[in-house]
Amino acid sequence: MPTQSEERAALDTVPTGLFIGGKWRDGARTFPVLDPATGATIAEVADASAEDGIAALAAAADAQADWAATPPRERSDLLMRAHRALLADVDRLGLVLTLEMGKPLAEARGEIAYAAEFFRWFAEEAVRLDGGYMQAPTGGSRFLVTKQPVGPSLLITPWNFPIAMGARKIAPALAAGCTSVIKPAEQTPLSMLALAAVLEQVGLPAGVVNVVTTTDPAAVIEPMIRDPRSRKLSFTGSTAVGKVLLEQCASTVMRTSMELGGNAPLLVFDDADLDEAVEGALAAKMRNIGQACTAANRILVQRGVAEEFGRRLAERMAALPIGRGTEPDVVVGPLIDADALAKVEHLVADARQRGAEVLTGGERPDGPGTFYPATVLTGVPDAAELCHTEIFGPVAAIGVFDTEQEAITRANDTPYGLVAYVFTENLRRGLRVCEALETGMVGLNQGVVSNPAAPFGGVKESGLGREGGFSGIDEFLETKYIGVRL
């Protein structure tokens, strides 16, 4: 467990200014960053204005041509240096992440390692950008196809995985030859500022990545979106905000990728391995204290095993230690802020009023911080509010189904389609159900789907485009066709 002096030392290593054109600069004002476990201010960070945002975009635009012309091997080498630097500094970076976001140290260190893998994956992809050559069907000419960087990109990241989501956007942009301006969430700016400092240390050229932190994202982002120098927007956040940004991007027909909200169903059939299903549900529900767009939001269990599944899951959830993320063995840290806590309390109260039963948890503990215990509800009706919105907290809501088709219909009864989870030992059923689910990703007998080598993204109102995998770099590339007459 780190001491207060060790916590302070880690925080003091992080720059707190704006990173524009390779220089750290002050903002006209600052805003506080809070520790959600205590409510204490742990840092003051520069609060960017709209003019700061345009300055950052100008720096990215000025650096674009040189970065696009940088040989792929040099871009790849930079990414590999970032990969190694993150792994070498995992303890410091993990502590900073825990202090501003609240997740347990073990998870925070895991996130740093996860972020590092994006730099390694896209370092490998940077030197494998391909094209095409073919004869015209009518003869007499040839078609050349090449890939070129989209150009200066705006990257907006969420608070729940502040360094991993930054890496998932920055790494493919760098690999493709795109410069960028990144705007982290105001609740967790320190992790992104720390990442920018790491990139600076491993040789990032000036202006290639710029960071603006702000408490007024609408005022800072919209002018950059409407500026024709911006050619790409990558956003991770709520569907409501994503829709507003898409409307703004239409003004310049900007390329977009959107990783938006989810309402993930987790289906447990009566032929599932229940031990495996409970472990999978625990992973899908409790990663990041339940504050993940991939979190299992609606757990639907076939009637024959519903009671036993609920009992086993409640036993596991009740045993999860709650506390500040820096404390030994803690699994359930604080929620990000008071609004998040109030939302979870409201959703649980609504479900109980509609007939749901609490098997464990369900009551906020006394004391400071935005803590909520691991909670299991059974008999949750589809009418409950938490079945129609992201819970974003450590609450497992269990409902019952009878038939395979009922499970599929209820799972798909949502405007969202990010991820789903299916537990069954029947291969035919597993494939049938996975193909019928209207989601961009499915975990079959596993509760975690995120991987830098896999395409991450959703359908319907859960987003556009993919991050990670072979698809991730394509989001930052344009296809150019050159016709050659012989």
XYZ file of C-alpha atoms in Angstrom:
486
model
C 0.000 0.000 0.000
C 1.579 3.320 -1.054
C 2.173 5.975 1.581
C 0.845 9.522 1.299
C 4.312 10.734 0.377
C 4.556 8.109 -2.375
C 1.148 9.163 -3.697
C 2.216 12.806 -3.702
C 5.495 11.960 -5.410
C 3.687 10.099 -8.202
C 1.256 12.965 -8.746
C 4.060 15.535 -8.785
C 5.663 13.790 -11.780
C 2.662 14.555 -14.000
C 2.639 17.807 -16.021
C -0.552 19.787 -15.455
C -0.462 22.190 -18.385
C -1.681 22.024 -21.966
C 0.582 20.119 -24.371
C 0.573 22.062 -27.647
C 3.189 21.987 -30.378
C 5.608 20.004 -28.225
C 5.494 22.569 -25.397
C 3.770 22.563 -22.026
C 1.837 25.771 -21.437
C -0.483 27.189 -18.805
C -4.166 27.823 -19.355
C -5.922 31.038 -18.393
C -7.332 29.170 -15.389
C -7.218 25.742 -13.757
C -9.669 23.156 -12.452
C -9.359 20.607 -9.645
C -8.931 16.860 -10.047
C -10.550 14.936 -7.189
C -9.821 11.599 -5.559
C -13.261 9.904 -5.646
C -12.376 7.818 -2.585
C -11.977 10.877 -0.373
C -13.269 13.887 -2.294
C -9.899 15.601 -1.798
C -8.268 17.680 -4.529
C -5.133 15.904 -5.769
C -4.114 18.295 -8.574
C -4.978 21.493 -10.420
C -4.948 21.166 -14.202
C -4.970 23.779 -16.958
C -8.463 24.581 -18.214
C -8.295 25.141 -21.966
C -10.264 27.769 -23.850
C -11.585 27.585 -27.407
C -8.506 29.548 -28.499
C -6.269 26.918 -26.897
C -8.088 24.226 -28.840
C -7.550 26.024 -32.148
C -3.876 26.511 -31.269
C -3.568 22.769 -30.673
C -5.283 22.035 -33.988
C -2.955 24.471 -35.768
C 0.043 22.657 -34.273
C -1.318 19.316 -35.458
C -2.003 20.693 -38.939
C 1.494 22.178 -39.171
C 3.066 18.837 -38.211
C 0.862 16.693 -40.458
C 2.885 16.715 -43.688
C 6.179 15.837 -42.026
C 4.648 13.088 -39.902
C 2.845 11.569 -42.894
C 6.166 11.554 -44.754
C 7.997 9.857 -41.864
C 8.972 6.324 -42.919
C 6.665 3.655 -41.480
C 9.597 1.960 -39.764
C 10.393 5.155 -37.847
C 6.772 5.507 -36.793
C 6.805 1.862 -35.736
C 9.985 2.317 -33.712
C 8.457 5.249 -31.840
C 5.409 3.169 -30.962
C 7.609 0.316 -29.706
C 9.554 2.725 -27.520
C 6.246 3.912 -26.054
C 5.240 0.289 -25.432
C 8.421 -0.415 -23.501
C 8.287 2.874 -21.589
C 4.745 2.219 -20.353
C 5.620 -1.252 -19.112
C 8.738 0.059 -17.384
C 6.679 2.696 -15.561
C 3.581 0.664 -14.731
C 3.696 1.238 -10.946
C 3.852 5.041 -11.123
C 1.302 5.355 -13.898
C -1.006 2.852 -12.234
C -0.918 4.795 -8.983
C -1.764 8.061 -10.765
C -4.671 6.340 -12.502
C -6.022 4.901 -9.249
C -5.794 8.215 -7.430
C -7.844 10.127 -10.004
C -10.262 7.396 -11.104
C -10.609 5.098 -8.094
C -10.104 1.639 -9.575
C -7.975 -0.790 -7.521
C -4.240 -0.694 -8.121
C -4.182 -4.179 -9.616
C -6.720 -3.132 -12.237
C -4.916 0.149 -12.854
C -1.637 -1.646 -13.507
C -3.514 -4.014 -15.785
C -4.850 -1.047 -17.708
C -1.333 0.310 -18.232
C -0.252 -3.053 -19.630
C -3.374 -3.120 -21.824
C -2.576 0.389 -23.088
C 0.990 -0.651 -23.861
C -0.295 -3.502 -26.032
C -2.035 -1.031 -28.335
C 1.306 0.629 -29.006
C 2.899 -2.731 -29.751
C 0.050 -3.931 -31.981
C -0.007 -0.767 -34.071
C 3.777 -0.611 -34.179
C 3.511 -3.909 -36.020
C 0.701 -2.629 -38.250
C 2.513 0.602 -39.180
C 4.888 -1.285 -41.497
C 2.154 -3.406 -43.097
C -0.031 -0.800 -44.798
C -0.859 -2.279 -48.178
C -2.575 -1.311 -51.402
C -3.435 -2.976 -54.687
C -2.648 -3.351 -58.381
C -4.929 -4.778 -61.033
C -5.649 -4.682 -64.732
C -8.748 -2.779 -65.814
C -11.474 -5.197 -66.946
C -11.534 -3.540 -70.373
C -7.741 -3.565 -70.693
C -5.530 -0.633 -71.627
C -4.981 0.702 -68.119
C -4.059 -0.332 -64.616
C -5.558 0.438 -61.229
C -3.238 1.377 -58.395
C -4.723 1.575 -54.901
C -2.831 3.171 -52.027
C -3.578 4.173 -48.439
C -2.862 7.653 -47.110
C -3.371 9.206 -43.658
C -6.700 10.950 -43.128
C -4.978 13.933 -41.545
C -5.275 15.852 -38.271
C -7.562 13.915 -35.940
C -9.575 14.907 -32.883
C -9.583 12.214 -30.211
C -12.000 12.372 -27.262
C -11.567 9.855 -24.453
C -13.737 8.828 -21.466
C -12.921 8.816 -17.761
C -13.366 5.107 -17.078
C -10.269 3.829 -18.934
C -8.365 7.104 -19.264
C -5.008 5.766 -20.457
C -6.125 2.660 -22.347
C -8.699 4.539 -24.410
C -6.113 7.190 -25.184
C -3.677 4.522 -26.352
C -6.382 2.818 -28.419
C -6.835 6.047 -30.390
C -3.351 7.587 -30.387
C -1.485 4.427 -31.426
C -3.349 3.779 -34.714
C -3.331 7.489 -35.545
C 0.451 7.594 -35.148
C 0.889 4.347 -37.065
C -1.198 5.640 -39.968
C 0.696 8.937 -40.154
C -1.940 11.177 -38.573
C -1.314 13.966 -36.096
C -3.886 14.541 -33.372
C -5.444 16.690 -30.687
C -6.712 14.683 -27.738
C -9.249 15.886 -25.186
C -9.434 13.657 -22.079
C -12.381 13.576 -19.702
C -12.231 16.303 -17.073
C -12.589 13.782 -14.218
C -9.384 11.941 -15.212
C -6.989 14.221 -17.129
C -3.806 13.213 -15.299
C -3.428 9.818 -16.970
C -3.515 11.373 -20.437
C -1.073 14.100 -19.451
C 1.228 11.417 -18.061
C 0.940 9.479 -21.339
C 1.785 12.599 -23.334
C 4.881 13.057 -21.187
C 5.914 9.458 -21.893
C 5.498 10.022 -25.645
C 7.539 13.201 -25.391
C 10.307 11.292 -23.593
C 10.506 8.589 -26.282
C 10.981 11.100 -29.094
C 7.547 12.239 -30.280
C 8.045 15.127 -32.741
C 6.528 18.477 -31.777
C 2.887 18.916 -32.728
C 2.215 15.277 -33.627
C 0.152 14.701 -30.457
C -1.408 17.625 -28.579
C -3.446 17.490 -25.361
C -6.060 19.987 -24.196
C -7.799 19.562 -20.853
C -10.977 21.503 -20.225
C -14.162 21.781 -18.181
C -16.033 23.222 -21.169
C -15.649 20.557 -23.860
C -18.490 21.839 -26.023
C -16.888 25.275 -26.382
C -13.445 23.826 -27.084
C -14.354 20.909 -29.359
C -17.001 22.409 -31.653
C -14.726 25.072 -33.209
C -12.133 22.390 -33.920
C -14.744 20.112 -35.504
C -15.987 22.890 -37.756
C -12.454 23.889 -38.757
C -11.670 22.315 -42.176
C -8.177 21.389 -40.992
C -9.741 18.649 -38.827
C -10.315 15.528 -40.889
C -11.213 12.850 -38.385
C -13.076 12.537 -35.073
C -12.756 9.515 -32.811
C -15.047 9.656 -29.777
C -15.717 7.308 -26.886
C -18.588 8.341 -24.653
C -22.353 8.495 -24.373
C -24.716 8.024 -27.297
C -26.391 11.367 -26.562
C -23.130 13.296 -26.888
C -22.089 11.190 -29.867
C -25.204 12.211 -31.765
C -24.456 15.904 -31.174
C -20.894 15.453 -32.407
C -22.072 13.599 -35.518
C -24.324 16.529 -36.381
C -21.393 18.911 -36.018
C -19.126 16.675 -38.105
C -21.653 16.785 -40.949
C -20.751 20.430 -41.576
C -17.396 19.407 -43.070
C -18.256 15.741 -43.843
C -15.605 14.717 -41.334
C -14.579 11.091 -41.034
C -15.898 9.686 -37.726
C -15.632 6.665 -35.495
C -17.869 6.434 -32.462
C -17.731 4.029 -29.527
C -20.933 4.868 -27.712
C -23.190 3.478 -25.005
C -24.095 -0.139 -24.378
C -26.766 -2.234 -22.702
C -25.059 -5.604 -22.725
C -27.129 -8.747 -22.198
C -25.509 -11.791 -20.599
C -27.397 -15.001 -21.375
C -26.979 -18.130 -19.258
C -28.633 -21.253 -20.653
C -29.545 -24.262 -18.521
C -26.827 -26.371 -20.154
C -24.070 -23.878 -19.224
C -21.167 -24.748 -16.955
C -22.419 -22.741 -13.980
C -18.989 -22.274 -12.432
C -17.774 -20.858 -15.731
C -20.904 -18.735 -16.125
C -20.563 -17.222 -12.641
C -16.901 -16.420 -13.221
C -17.736 -14.933 -16.613
C -20.581 -12.852 -15.180
C -18.323 -11.620 -12.399
C -15.717 -10.514 -14.945
C -18.282 -8.950 -17.281
C -20.024 -7.121 -14.437
C -17.258 -6.056 -12.082
C -14.449 -4.944 -14.379
C -13.674 -1.352 -13.438
C -16.285 -1.446 -10.636
C -18.966 -2.011 -13.275
C -18.111 1.309 -14.931
C -17.559 -0.018 -18.441
C -19.597 0.174 -21.622
C -18.958 -3.567 -21.976
C -20.319 -4.360 -18.499
C -23.084 -6.961 -18.335
C -26.140 -4.770 -17.854
C -28.949 -7.346 -18.132
C -28.212 -10.869 -16.891
C -30.843 -13.241 -18.273
C -30.785 -16.802 -16.911
C -32.845 -19.777 -18.053
C -35.413 -20.676 -15.428
C -34.053 -24.110 -14.546
C -30.741 -22.725 -13.249
C -31.734 -19.161 -12.326
C -31.984 -19.694 -8.562
C -28.701 -21.577 -8.313
C -26.886 -19.088 -10.541
C -28.156 -16.162 -8.472
C -27.099 -17.815 -5.220
C -23.580 -18.519 -6.480
C -23.120 -15.065 -7.973
C -24.351 -13.403 -4.784
C -21.859 -15.415 -2.726
C -19.011 -14.266 -4.929
C -20.146 -10.646 -5.054
C -20.697 -10.441 -1.292
C -17.081 -11.489 -0.718
C -15.565 -8.671 -2.779
C -13.728 -6.182 -0.510
C -14.717 -2.531 -0.888
C -12.415 0.404 -0.191
C -9.963 2.915 -1.574
C -8.173 1.507 -4.587
C -4.765 1.884 -2.963
C -5.675 -0.477 -0.107
C -4.502 -4.114 -0.236
C -6.893 -6.684 -1.786
C -9.626 -4.118 -2.570
C -11.758 -5.113 -5.569
C -14.601 -2.571 -5.365
C -13.324 0.999 -5.388
C -15.412 4.182 -5.416
C -17.632 5.272 -8.270
C -16.258 8.190 -10.243
C -18.350 10.964 -8.653
C -21.477 11.867 -6.714
C -23.663 11.888 -9.828
C -22.648 8.317 -10.648
C -23.430 7.215 -7.103
C -26.828 8.910 -7.139
C -27.683 7.214 -10.442
C -26.860 3.742 -9.121
C -28.838 4.340 -5.925
C -31.833 5.480 -7.979
C -31.706 2.493 -10.339
C -31.549 0.000 -7.465
C -34.427 1.715 -5.676
C -36.525 1.669 -8.841
C -35.868 -2.034 -9.416
C -36.830 -2.861 -5.832
C -40.048 -0.887 -6.142
C -40.880 -2.966 -9.232
C -40.419 -6.246 -7.367
C -36.715 -7.077 -7.587
C -35.149 -8.818 -4.573
C -31.737 -7.880 -3.169
C -29.524 -10.924 -2.563
C -26.525 -8.910 -1.438
C -25.536 -5.253 -1.204
C -28.063 -2.621 -2.129
C -27.180 -0.043 0.527
C -24.575 2.713 0.354
C -22.033 2.445 3.193
C -21.485 5.269 5.651
C -18.425 7.497 5.397
C -16.678 9.658 2.806
C -16.199 8.786 -0.845
C -18.561 7.642 -3.568
C -18.671 3.968 -2.614
C -21.389 1.456 -3.473
C -21.141 -2.245 -2.611
C -21.245 -5.144 -5.043
C -24.983 -5.824 -5.388
C -27.066 -8.658 -6.821
C -30.753 -8.245 -7.666
C -32.994 -11.107 -8.764
C -36.444 -11.113 -10.280
C -35.679 -7.894 -12.127
C -38.555 -7.102 -14.520
C -37.902 -5.742 -17.992
C -39.783 -2.576 -16.995
C -37.085 -1.614 -14.484
C -35.107 1.464 -15.511
C -31.779 -0.338 -15.196
C -32.811 -2.629 -18.060
C -32.931 0.377 -20.386
C -29.904 2.424 -19.375
C -26.294 1.702 -18.511
C -26.026 1.041 -14.781
C -22.307 1.945 -14.718
C -21.891 0.526 -11.248
C -21.375 -2.763 -9.378
C -24.985 -3.969 -9.668
C -25.836 -7.348 -11.222
C -29.482 -7.409 -12.328
C -30.839 -10.919 -12.957
C -33.970 -11.759 -14.917
C -35.383 -15.123 -16.028
C -36.218 -16.526 -19.464
C -37.702 -19.827 -20.646
C -36.807 -20.359 -24.309
C -33.892 -19.624 -26.599
C -35.981 -17.383 -28.824
C -37.265 -15.440 -25.814
C -33.678 -14.835 -24.708
C -32.676 -13.566 -28.137
C -35.728 -11.330 -28.472
C -35.239 -9.743 -25.063
C -31.507 -9.349 -25.581
C -32.113 -7.480 -28.840
C -34.903 -5.317 -27.417
C -32.716 -2.224 -27.053
C -31.456 0.557 -29.329
C -27.909 -0.384 -28.291
C -25.721 -3.120 -29.714
C -22.188 -3.035 -28.369
C -21.546 -6.445 -26.811
C -23.336 -9.525 -25.515
C -22.269 -12.606 -23.573
C -23.546 -16.159 -24.017
C -22.936 -19.165 -21.774
C -23.866 -22.599 -23.086
C -22.115 -25.946 -23.597
C -24.110 -26.597 -26.779
C -21.968 -25.485 -29.735
C -24.884 -25.323 -32.154
C -26.911 -23.212 -29.763
C -23.909 -21.005 -29.089
C -23.378 -20.254 -32.759
C -27.105 -19.755 -33.407
C -27.481 -17.299 -30.582
C -24.237 -15.412 -31.295
C -25.266 -14.890 -34.908
C -28.783 -13.775 -33.919
C -27.651 -11.181 -31.384
C -27.606 -7.619 -32.727
C -24.241 -6.577 -31.315
C -20.810 -5.793 -32.685
C -19.119 -8.229 -30.293
C -20.079 -11.413 -28.461
C -18.274 -13.275 -25.703
C -19.097 -16.995 -25.960
C -18.348 -18.642 -22.605
C -16.135 -15.730 -21.614
C -16.794 -12.470 -19.798
C -14.085 -10.274 -21.338
C -13.897 -9.456 -25.050
C -11.541 -6.468 -25.182
C -8.204 -7.180 -26.853
C -5.895 -4.881 -28.846
C -5.751 -7.472 -31.628
C -9.557 -7.652 -31.995
C -11.947 -5.157 -33.653
C -13.836 -3.345 -30.869
C -17.103 -1.579 -31.656
C -20.856 -1.787 -31.846
C -23.919 -1.548 -34.065
C -27.185 0.396 -33.851
C -26.828 3.311 -31.385
C -23.657 1.873 -29.899
C -21.477 3.382 -32.552
C -19.690 3.477 -35.890
C -16.359 2.011 -36.906
C -13.939 -0.220 -35.029
C -10.927 0.257 -32.773
C -8.159 -2.311 -32.436
C -7.378 -5.265 -34.645
C -6.667 -4.970 -38.343
C -9.619 -2.567 -38.653
C -8.280 -0.052 -36.150
C -5.678 1.543 -38.402
C -8.064 1.703 -41.367
C -10.131 4.258 -39.449
C -7.215 6.685 -39.897
C -6.516 5.918 -43.572
C -8.070 7.070 -46.822
C -8.077 4.847 -49.904
C -6.766 6.498 -53.060
C -7.207 4.998 -56.527
C -4.802 5.968 -59.335
C -5.730 5.037 -62.886
C -2.734 4.511 -65.177
C -3.134 4.439 -68.959
C -0.680 2.176 -70.756
